[in-house]
Coordinates of C-alpha atoms and ligand atoms in Angstrom, one line a residue:
M1 CA -37.4 17.1 18.4
K2 CA -34.9 15.3 17.0
K3 CA -31.7 16.9 16.9
L4 CA -29.1 17.2 13.4
K5 CA -26.4 15.6 14.0
K6 CA -24.5 15.6 11.1
R7 CA -25.3 15.7 6.8
S8 CA -25.5 12.8 5.2
W9 CA -23.5 13.3 1.3
A10 CA -25.2 11.7 -1.6
E11 CA -24.5 9.9 -4.8
P12 CA -22.8 12.9 -7.5
W13 CA -25.2 11.4 -10.6
K14 CA -28.4 10.3 -11.2
I15 CA -29.9 7.2 -12.7
K16 CA -30.5 7.3 -16.2
V17 CA -30.3 3.7 -17.7
V18 CA -31.4 0.7 -15.5
E19 CA -31.1 -2.8 -16.0
P20 CA -34.0 -4.2 -14.2
I21 CA -32.6 -7.5 -12.4
K22 CA -34.9 -10.0 -9.7
M23 CA -34.4 -12.4 -7.7
I24 CA -34.9 -16.2 -7.7
T25 CA -36.0 -19.1 -5.1
K26 CA -34.0 -20.1 -2.2
A27 CA -34.3 -24.0 -3.8
E28 CA -33.6 -22.6 -7.5
R29 CA -30.6 -20.8 -5.8
E30 CA -29.6 -24.2 -3.6
K31 CA -29.7 -25.7 -6.8
A32 CA -27.8 -22.8 -9.0
M33 CA -25.1 -23.8 -6.2
K34 CA -24.9 -26.9 -6.4
E35 CA -24.8 -26.9 -10.3
A36 CA -22.1 -24.3 -10.1
G37 CA -20.0 -26.3 -7.8
Y38 CA -19.9 -24.1 -5.2
N39 CA -17.8 -21.7 -6.9
T40 CA -19.6 -17.4 -7.0
F41 CA -17.3 -17.4 -10.4
L42 CA -19.1 -20.3 -12.1
L43 CA -23.7 -19.1 -11.6
K44 CA -24.9 -17.6 -14.4
S45 CA -25.3 -13.9 -13.7
K46 CA -29.2 -14.2 -14.8
D47 CA -29.3 -16.3 -10.7
V48 CA -27.5 -13.8 -9.0
Y49 CA -28.9 -10.9 -7.4
I50 CA -26.7 -8.0 -6.6
D51 CA -24.4 -8.6 -7.9
L52 CA -21.0 -7.6 -5.8
L53 CA -17.7 -10.5 -7.2
T54 CA -16.3 -8.4 -8.8
D55 CA -16.1 -4.3 -9.3
S56 CA -13.7 -5.1 -12.3
G57 CA -15.9 -3.6 -16.0
T58 CA -18.8 -3.8 -14.1
N59 CA -19.3 -0.4 -13.8
A60 CA -21.8 2.0 -14.7
M61 CA -20.4 4.8 -17.1
S62 CA -21.7 8.0 -17.7
D63 CA -23.2 9.4 -19.9
N64 CA -20.1 11.6 -20.4
Q65 CA -18.2 7.8 -21.5
W66 CA -21.1 6.1 -23.3
A67 CA -21.5 9.7 -26.1
G68 CA -17.6 9.8 -26.6
M69 CA -18.3 5.6 -27.6
M70 CA -20.3 7.2 -30.6
I71 CA -17.0 8.6 -32.3
G72 CA -15.2 5.6 -32.2
D73 CA -12.5 5.9 -34.4
E74 CA -12.5 2.2 -35.8
A75 CA -9.3 3.5 -37.1
Y76 CA -6.5 0.4 -37.1
A77 CA -4.1 2.6 -36.8
G78 CA -3.4 6.1 -35.0
S79 CA -7.5 5.7 -34.4
K80 CA -7.0 9.5 -32.9
N81 CA -8.8 7.9 -29.5
F82 CA -5.7 6.3 -28.7
Y83 CA -4.2 9.5 -29.2
Y84 CA -6.4 11.3 -26.9
L85 CA -6.2 8.7 -24.2
W86 CA -2.6 9.0 -24.5
D87 CA -2.9 12.7 -24.2
N88 CA -4.5 11.6 -20.9
V89 CA -2.6 8.8 -19.9
K90 CA 0.4 11.1 -19.7
K91 CA -1.4 14.4 -18.0
Y92 CA -2.8 12.0 -15.4
Y93 CA -0.8 9.0 -14.1
G94 CA 2.9 11.6 -16.3
F95 CA 4.3 9.2 -17.9
P96 CA 5.5 9.6 -21.7
Y97 CA 5.4 6.8 -23.2
F98 CA 2.2 4.3 -23.4
V99 CA 0.5 1.3 -24.3
P100 CA -2.4 0.1 -24.3
T101 CA -3.8 -3.5 -23.6
H102 CA -7.2 -4.9 -23.4
Q103 CA -6.9 -5.5 -19.7
G104 CA -4.8 -5.6 -17.0
R105 CA -3.3 -8.6 -16.7
A106 CA -2.0 -8.7 -20.5
A107 CA -0.2 -5.5 -19.8
E108 CA 1.4 -7.1 -16.1
H109 CA 2.2 -10.0 -18.8
I110 CA 4.2 -7.6 -20.9
I111 CA 6.1 -6.0 -18.3
S112 CA 6.8 -9.3 -16.4
Q113 CA 8.3 -11.2 -19.8
I114 CA 9.7 -8.1 -20.0
M115 CA 12.2 -6.8 -16.8
I116 CA 12.2 -10.8 -15.5
K117 CA 14.9 -13.2 -15.7
P118 CA 14.1 -17.0 -14.9
G119 CA 15.4 -16.5 -10.9
D120 CA 15.3 -13.1 -9.9
F121 CA 12.7 -11.9 -6.8
I122 CA 10.3 -9.5 -7.5
P123 CA 9.5 -8.0 -4.3
G124 CA 6.2 -7.0 -3.6
N125 CA 3.3 -5.6 -1.0
M126 CA 0.5 -8.7 -1.2
Y127 CA 0.8 -11.2 -4.0
F128 CA -2.3 -10.8 -6.4
T129 CA -3.3 -13.5 -8.3
T130 CA -2.9 -12.2 -11.6
T131 CA -0.1 -10.3 -10.3
K132 CA 1.6 -12.9 -8.8
L133 CA 1.2 -15.6 -11.6
H134 CA 2.8 -13.1 -14.6
Q135 CA 5.7 -13.0 -12.7
E136 CA 5.8 -16.7 -12.0
L137 CA 6.0 -17.4 -15.6
A138 CA 8.4 -14.9 -16.3
G139 CA 9.8 -16.8 -14.0
G140 CA 10.5 -14.8 -11.3
T141 CA 9.9 -15.3 -7.5
F142 CA 7.4 -13.0 -6.3
V143 CA 8.7 -12.0 -2.4
D144 CA 5.7 -11.1 0.6
V145 CA 7.5 -7.1 1.9
I146 CA 4.2 -5.7 3.5
I147 CA 4.1 -5.3 6.9
D148 CA 2.8 -7.7 9.0
E149 CA -0.1 -5.4 10.0
A150 CA -1.5 -6.1 6.5
H151 CA -1.6 -10.3 7.1
D152 CA -4.1 -9.8 10.0
P153 CA -7.7 -8.5 9.5
E154 CA -8.1 -6.8 13.0
S155 CA -5.1 -4.4 13.2
E156 CA -6.6 -0.2 12.0
H157 CA -2.8 0.4 11.2
P158 CA -4.3 3.0 8.2
F159 CA -1.4 2.7 5.6
K160 CA -1.1 -1.1 5.8
G161 CA 0.2 -1.2 2.1
N162 CA 2.9 0.1 3.4
V163 CA 6.6 -2.3 2.6
D164 CA 8.3 -3.0 5.3
L165 CA 11.9 -2.1 5.3
Q166 CA 13.9 -4.8 6.5
K167 CA 12.5 -7.3 5.2
F168 CA 13.1 -5.7 1.7
K169 CA 16.5 -4.8 3.2
D170 CA 16.3 -8.4 4.1
L171 CA 15.1 -10.2 0.4
I172 CA 18.5 -7.2 -1.6
K173 CA 21.2 -8.5 1.3
K174 CA 19.5 -12.6 0.7
V175 CA 19.3 -12.8 -2.6
G176 CA 21.3 -10.2 -4.0
A177 CA 20.0 -6.2 -5.8
K178 CA 20.7 -8.0 -9.4
K179 CA 18.6 -10.7 -9.1
I180 CA 15.7 -8.0 -8.2
P181 CA 14.5 -5.8 -10.9
Y182 CA 11.8 -4.3 -9.7
V183 CA 9.6 -3.8 -6.6
S184 CA 6.0 -4.4 -7.4
I185 CA 3.8 -2.0 -5.8
A186 CA -0.4 -1.9 -5.8
G187 CA -2.5 0.8 -3.9
P188 CA -4.4 0.0 -2.9
V189 CA -3.3 -3.7 -2.3
N190 CA -6.6 -6.1 -2.7
M191 CA -6.1 -8.8 -1.3
A192 CA -4.9 -7.8 2.5
G193 CA -8.3 -6.0 1.9
G194 CA -8.5 -2.4 -0.3
Q195 CA -5.7 -1.0 1.9
P196 CA -3.2 1.3 0.9
F197 CA 0.5 2.2 1.1
S198 CA 1.1 6.0 2.3
I199 CA 3.8 8.4 0.4
S200 CA 6.7 9.0 3.1
N201 CA 6.8 5.0 3.1
L202 CA 7.3 4.8 -0.8
K203 CA 10.0 7.3 -0.5
Q204 CA 11.7 5.4 2.1
V205 CA 11.6 2.5 -0.6
K206 CA 12.0 4.4 -3.6
K207 CA 15.0 5.8 -1.0
I208 CA 16.4 2.6 -0.1
A209 CA 15.5 1.0 -4.8
D210 CA 17.6 3.5 -5.3
K211 CA 20.1 2.6 -3.4
H212 CA 20.6 -0.3 -5.3
G213 CA 20.0 0.7 -8.4
I214 CA 16.1 -1.5 -8.5
K215 CA 12.9 -0.1 -10.1
L216 CA 9.8 0.3 -8.4
W217 CA 6.7 -0.2 -10.4
L218 CA 2.7 -0.1 -9.7
D219 CA -0.5 -2.0 -9.8
A220 CA -1.6 1.9 -11.1
T221 CA -5.3 -0.3 -10.9
R222 CA -7.0 1.1 -7.8
I223 CA -4.9 4.3 -7.0
T224 CA -7.7 7.1 -7.5
E225 CA -8.6 4.9 -3.6
N226 CA -5.4 5.1 -2.3
A227 CA -5.2 8.8 -3.4
Y228 CA -8.4 9.4 -1.3
F229 CA -6.3 8.1 1.7
V230 CA -3.7 9.0 1.3
K231 CA -6.1 12.7 1.4
E232 CA -7.7 11.8 4.3
R233 CA -5.3 10.7 6.4
E234 CA -1.9 11.3 5.2
R235 CA 0.0 14.8 7.0
G236 CA 0.4 16.8 4.5
Y237 CA -2.1 16.0 1.3
K238 CA -6.1 17.5 3.2
S239 CA -5.7 20.1 0.6
K240 CA -3.9 17.9 -2.3
S241 CA -5.8 17.1 -5.5
I242 CA -7.0 13.2 -6.4
S243 CA -5.3 14.6 -9.5
D244 CA -2.2 15.6 -7.2
I245 CA -1.9 12.5 -5.1
I246 CA -1.3 10.2 -8.0
L247 CA 0.9 12.5 -10.2
E248 CA 3.0 12.8 -6.5
I249 CA 2.9 8.8 -6.8
C250 CA 3.1 7.8 -10.0
S251 CA 6.2 10.8 -10.0
Y252 CA 8.2 7.8 -7.7
F253 CA 7.6 5.4 -10.4
D254 CA 9.7 3.5 -13.2
G255 CA 6.3 2.6 -14.9
I256 CA 2.4 1.2 -14.2
W257 CA 0.0 -1.0 -15.7
V258 CA -3.3 -0.6 -14.4
S259 CA -7.3 -2.3 -15.4
A260 CA -9.1 -0.1 -16.6
K261 CA -12.2 -2.2 -15.7
K262 CA -12.1 -0.4 -11.9
D263 CA -10.9 3.4 -11.3
L264 CA -11.4 4.4 -15.2
M265 CA -15.2 3.0 -15.3
V266 CA -15.5 0.9 -18.8
N267 CA -16.1 -1.9 -19.0
I268 CA -12.7 -3.5 -21.6
G269 CA -9.3 -1.8 -21.2
G270 CA -5.6 -2.2 -19.7
F271 CA -2.1 -0.5 -20.0
L272 CA 1.1 0.6 -19.4
A273 CA 2.5 3.4 -19.2
T274 CA 7.0 3.9 -18.1
R275 CA 9.0 6.7 -18.6
N276 CA 12.3 4.1 -19.8
K277 CA 11.9 4.5 -23.1
K278 CA 14.3 1.1 -23.4
V279 CA 11.2 -0.6 -21.2
F280 CA 8.1 1.1 -24.2
E281 CA 9.6 0.2 -27.2
Q282 CA 10.0 -3.3 -25.8
A283 CA 6.6 -3.0 -25.0
R284 CA 5.1 -1.4 -28.1
N285 CA 6.5 -4.2 -29.8
M286 CA 5.6 -7.1 -27.8
V287 CA 2.5 -6.4 -28.0
V288 CA 1.4 -7.1 -31.7
V289 CA 2.4 -10.8 -30.7
Y290 CA -0.5 -10.2 -27.8
E291 CA -3.1 -8.3 -28.2
G292 CA -2.8 -6.1 -31.1
L293 CA -1.0 -2.9 -33.1
H294 CA 0.2 -0.1 -30.5
T295 CA -2.7 2.6 -31.3
Y296 CA -5.9 0.1 -29.9
G297 CA -3.7 -3.2 -28.0
G298 CA -7.1 -4.8 -28.3
L299 CA -9.3 -2.2 -27.6
A300 CA -12.0 -0.4 -29.6
G301 CA -11.2 2.9 -31.0
R302 CA -14.3 3.5 -29.1
D303 CA -12.8 1.3 -25.5
M304 CA -10.4 4.0 -25.2
E305 CA -12.4 6.6 -26.2
A306 CA -14.9 5.4 -23.0
M307 CA -11.5 5.0 -21.0
A308 CA -10.0 8.4 -21.6
R309 CA -13.3 10.1 -20.3
G310 CA -13.2 7.5 -17.8
I311 CA -9.4 8.6 -16.5
E312 CA -11.3 13.4 -16.8
E313 CA -14.1 11.1 -14.7
M314 CA -11.6 8.9 -11.5
V315 CA -9.5 12.5 -11.1
N316 CA -13.4 14.6 -8.4
Y317 CA -13.2 14.1 -6.0
D318 CA -16.8 13.8 -5.7
N319 CA -17.0 10.6 -7.0
I320 CA -14.8 9.2 -5.1
H321 CA -15.3 10.9 -2.0
A322 CA -18.9 8.9 -2.8
R323 CA -17.2 5.8 -4.2
V324 CA -15.4 4.7 -0.6
G325 CA -18.1 6.1 1.4
Q326 CA -20.6 3.2 -0.3
V327 CA -18.4 0.7 1.0
E328 CA -18.1 2.6 4.4
Y329 CA -21.4 2.1 4.8
C330 CA -21.7 -0.9 3.9
G331 CA -19.3 -1.7 6.2
T332 CA -20.7 0.1 9.4
K333 CA -23.9 -1.8 9.2
L334 CA -22.2 -5.1 9.4
E335 CA -20.6 -4.0 12.6
E336 CA -23.9 -2.7 13.9
F337 CA -24.3 -6.8 13.7
G338 CA -20.3 -7.9 15.7
I339 CA -20.0 -9.6 11.8
P340 CA -16.2 -9.9 12.1
M341 CA -14.5 -8.0 9.0
V342 CA -10.7 -7.2 8.1
K343 CA -10.0 -3.5 9.8
P344 CA -10.1 -0.2 8.3
F345 CA -13.0 -0.1 5.7
G346 CA -10.8 -0.5 1.9
G347 CA -11.6 0.9 -0.9
H348 CA -13.2 -1.4 -3.3
A349 CA -14.6 -3.9 -0.9
I350 CA -16.2 -4.9 2.5
F351 CA -13.8 -7.1 3.2
L352 CA -15.8 -10.7 5.3
D353 CA -12.9 -11.9 8.1
A354 CA -14.8 -16.0 7.2
K355 CA -11.5 -17.7 10.0
R356 CA -13.5 -16.3 12.9
F357 CA -16.8 -15.6 10.4
L358 CA -16.4 -19.5 11.1
P359 CA -14.1 -20.7 13.7
H360 CA -15.6 -24.4 13.6
I361 CA -14.1 -24.8 9.9
K362 CA -10.6 -26.4 9.2
Q363 CA -9.0 -24.4 6.6
D364 CA -8.4 -27.1 4.4
E365 CA -12.6 -27.2 4.1
F366 CA -12.6 -23.7 2.2
P367 CA -14.7 -21.7 4.9
A368 CA -14.6 -18.1 2.7
Q369 CA -15.7 -20.3 -0.1
T370 CA -18.7 -22.1 2.4
L371 CA -19.5 -18.7 3.0
A372 CA -19.7 -16.7 -0.3
A373 CA -22.0 -20.0 -1.6
E374 CA -24.0 -19.9 2.7
I375 CA -24.9 -15.6 1.9
Y376 CA -26.8 -16.4 -2.5
I377 CA -27.9 -18.9 -0.9
D378 CA -29.7 -16.7 1.1
S379 CA -30.4 -13.5 -0.7
G380 CA -29.0 -14.6 -5.0
V381 CA -25.7 -11.7 -2.9
R382 CA -22.8 -13.2 -4.9
G383 CA -18.7 -12.3 -3.4
M384 CA -16.0 -14.0 -4.2
E385 CA -13.5 -16.2 -1.8
R386 CA -9.9 -14.7 -0.8
G387 CA -8.3 -16.7 0.9
V388 CA -6.8 -20.4 1.0
V389 CA -8.7 -21.2 -2.6
S390 CA -7.6 -17.7 -4.9
A391 CA -3.9 -18.6 -2.9
G392 CA -3.1 -21.6 -4.3
R393 CA -0.6 -24.9 -3.9
D394 CA 3.1 -23.5 -3.1
K395 CA 5.1 -25.0 -6.4
K396 CA 7.8 -27.3 -5.1
T397 CA 5.8 -28.9 -1.9
G398 CA 2.4 -29.2 -3.9
K399 CA 0.9 -28.8 -1.0
H400 CA -2.0 -25.5 -0.1
H401 CA -0.4 -21.6 1.3
Y402 CA -2.8 -21.5 4.3
P403 CA -2.5 -17.5 4.5
K404 CA -3.3 -15.8 7.1
L405 CA -6.1 -13.6 5.4
E406 CA -9.0 -16.2 4.8
L407 CA -12.2 -13.4 3.2
V408 CA -15.4 -13.4 2.0
R409 CA -15.3 -9.8 -0.5
L410 CA -18.0 -8.0 -0.7
T411 CA -17.3 -5.8 -4.2
F412 CA -19.0 -2.9 -4.8
P413 CA -18.3 -2.0 -8.4
R414 CA -19.2 1.8 -9.4
R415 CA -22.9 3.6 -10.1
V416 CA -24.4 0.4 -10.4
Y417 CA -26.3 0.1 -6.9
T418 CA -27.8 2.4 -4.2
Q419 CA -27.9 1.7 -0.7
A420 CA -31.5 -0.8 -0.5
H421 CA -29.2 -2.6 -2.3
I422 CA -27.2 -2.0 0.9
D423 CA -29.0 -3.2 3.3
V424 CA -30.6 -6.1 1.5
T425 CA -26.7 -7.3 1.3
V426 CA -26.3 -6.5 5.7
E427 CA -29.6 -8.3 6.1
S428 CA -28.2 -11.4 4.6
V429 CA -25.1 -10.9 6.0
A430 CA -26.4 -10.8 9.2
E431 CA -28.6 -14.1 8.4
V432 CA -26.3 -16.1 7.5
F433 CA -23.9 -14.7 10.7
S434 CA -27.0 -15.7 13.1
L435 CA -27.2 -19.9 11.4
R436 CA -23.2 -19.9 10.9
K437 CA -23.4 -23.1 13.8
S438 CA -25.1 -25.0 11.6
I439 CA -23.5 -24.1 7.9
K440 CA -20.0 -27.2 7.2
G441 CA -17.5 -26.8 4.7
L442 CA -16.1 -28.1 2.0
K443 CA -14.5 -30.6 -0.7
M444 CA -12.6 -29.2 -3.3
I445 CA -13.6 -32.2 -6.5
Y446 CA -12.0 -30.2 -9.3
E447 CA -8.8 -28.0 -9.5
P448 CA -7.5 -26.5 -12.8
K449 CA -3.7 -25.6 -13.3
Y450 CA -4.0 -22.1 -13.2
L451 CA -6.3 -19.6 -11.3
R452 CA -8.2 -22.3 -9.3
F453 CA -10.8 -20.0 -7.5
F454 CA -12.2 -19.6 -11.0
Q455 CA -12.5 -22.4 -12.2
A456 CA -12.2 -25.3 -8.9
R457 CA -15.4 -26.8 -7.6
F458 CA -16.1 -27.9 -4.4
K459 CA -18.8 -30.4 -3.3
K460 CA -20.5 -30.3 0.5
I461 CA -19.2 -32.6 3.2
K462 CA -21.9 -34.0 5.2
Ligands
PM9_501 N1 -8.2 -8.0 -10.6 C1 -10.6 -7.9 -9.9 O1 -11.4 -8.7 -9.0 C2 -11.1 -8.9 -11.5 C3 -9.9 -10.5 -11.5 S1 -9.5 -11.4 -10.6 C4 -10.9 -12.3 -9.6 O2 -10.7 -7.5 -8.3 C5 -5.3 -5.9 -9.1 C6 -5.2 -5.2 -8.6 C7 -6.7 -6.4 -9.6 C8 -6.8 -7.2 -11.0 C9 -7.6 -7.4 -11.0 C10 -5.6 -6.9 -12.2 C11 -6.1 -7.6 -13.3 C12 -4.4 -6.7 -12.0 N2 -4.6 -5.7 -10.3 O3 -8.8 -8.5 -14.4 O4 -6.8 -8.4 -16.2 O5 -7.3 -6.5 -8.4 O6 -8.4 -6.8 -15.9 O7 -6.5 -7.5 -14.0 C13 -10.2 -7.8 -10.3 P1 -8.0 -7.7 -15.3

């Protein structure tokens, strides 16, 4: 008789509403990909079978969140949903002041414009596309001070999101603390593969920053995942709740910005929150220029209600355990086929290492862009490029940035797909891996000015 080795876990929810999906034929997928210029962002969603493009705004809301949508108070000013959301931001993130925005990058825009002066430098634990662009548009220069291990897909460091303290100190020495308005920390680090920072590293960063009068700001978009990894991996946190860990992390920061489209499991929304009254007053004034009145920030009352309820759900341990567990399930299955990936597996996605997957394709022929397109053609599974295309060009030389990490992200929307969808995805990646030697790279034929990965077009190299 087969002996039970370990007990399985299951998602803490059951499915009440379903949205039909279907797989179109391979010939149709080839045509769709060509028409989309080999850019998965340009595919029509009706042509996608399993959509792992992003976990942003693609989540399944709970019955409780949908019920909340029905009590949306759509008053132009002072909606009751705004006050409920504000209360939850205070309670779960620990900041007294709060400004809603329609999504994360709107909050990044406001914070960058308030905090950064032309000529400033912003150290951070690896760039994120929209964050860095807003810092640059405000006249700043982003400086990567993440530990070297973060750029190595094979390093098994448990906290690859940590700041390299020496790199941070060197920057202060080089440019002077006055030119560093804040340290821009993200947790987990999206572009590094969803890798967390540790609280002990954060405390050390804070100590150096305090000594020089430099503030810390946090991109808390997926902070629940970072808190989960701290609980699992950092000494002293095992018995703490996710909620307590988030509150402790936030206590080291002057403020945060959040894309609510991730942790909060809503389809739209964002916000910034701070303990700095002056920054708050400025942000509250700027939001009326770009988003709408400060009590709705470009959102409907019902959206804010769903966000407020989403915060309460995101801190539920079983929820976050199932979420990260799904990513781990996918990674473990892929490992059985010898697929090269970023290790350890991240919180929101599996990142395929395109450099090792397609070693015969040079980085300026876009291996990750190519791989994302090939997986879609094989099975209708849509992932996204996180490599040279996402990294953009050097502002001074005009040449491509060539990041060490050339990755395809298979991102899991929260509460959307089952293990069977993951099995289909794994088999597709394995199939493409078995045919990898015959795959040719791409040539870029159209490049937009900003965030080119969203809209660039490519053609196949013959
Ligand atoms: N992240 C993602 O798919 C959606 C757009 S970029 C492909 O990962 C962080 C850490 C993010 C993020 C968006 C934003 C911007 C800020 N910080 O998309 O504007 O991952 O709500 O947030 C995406 P918004």
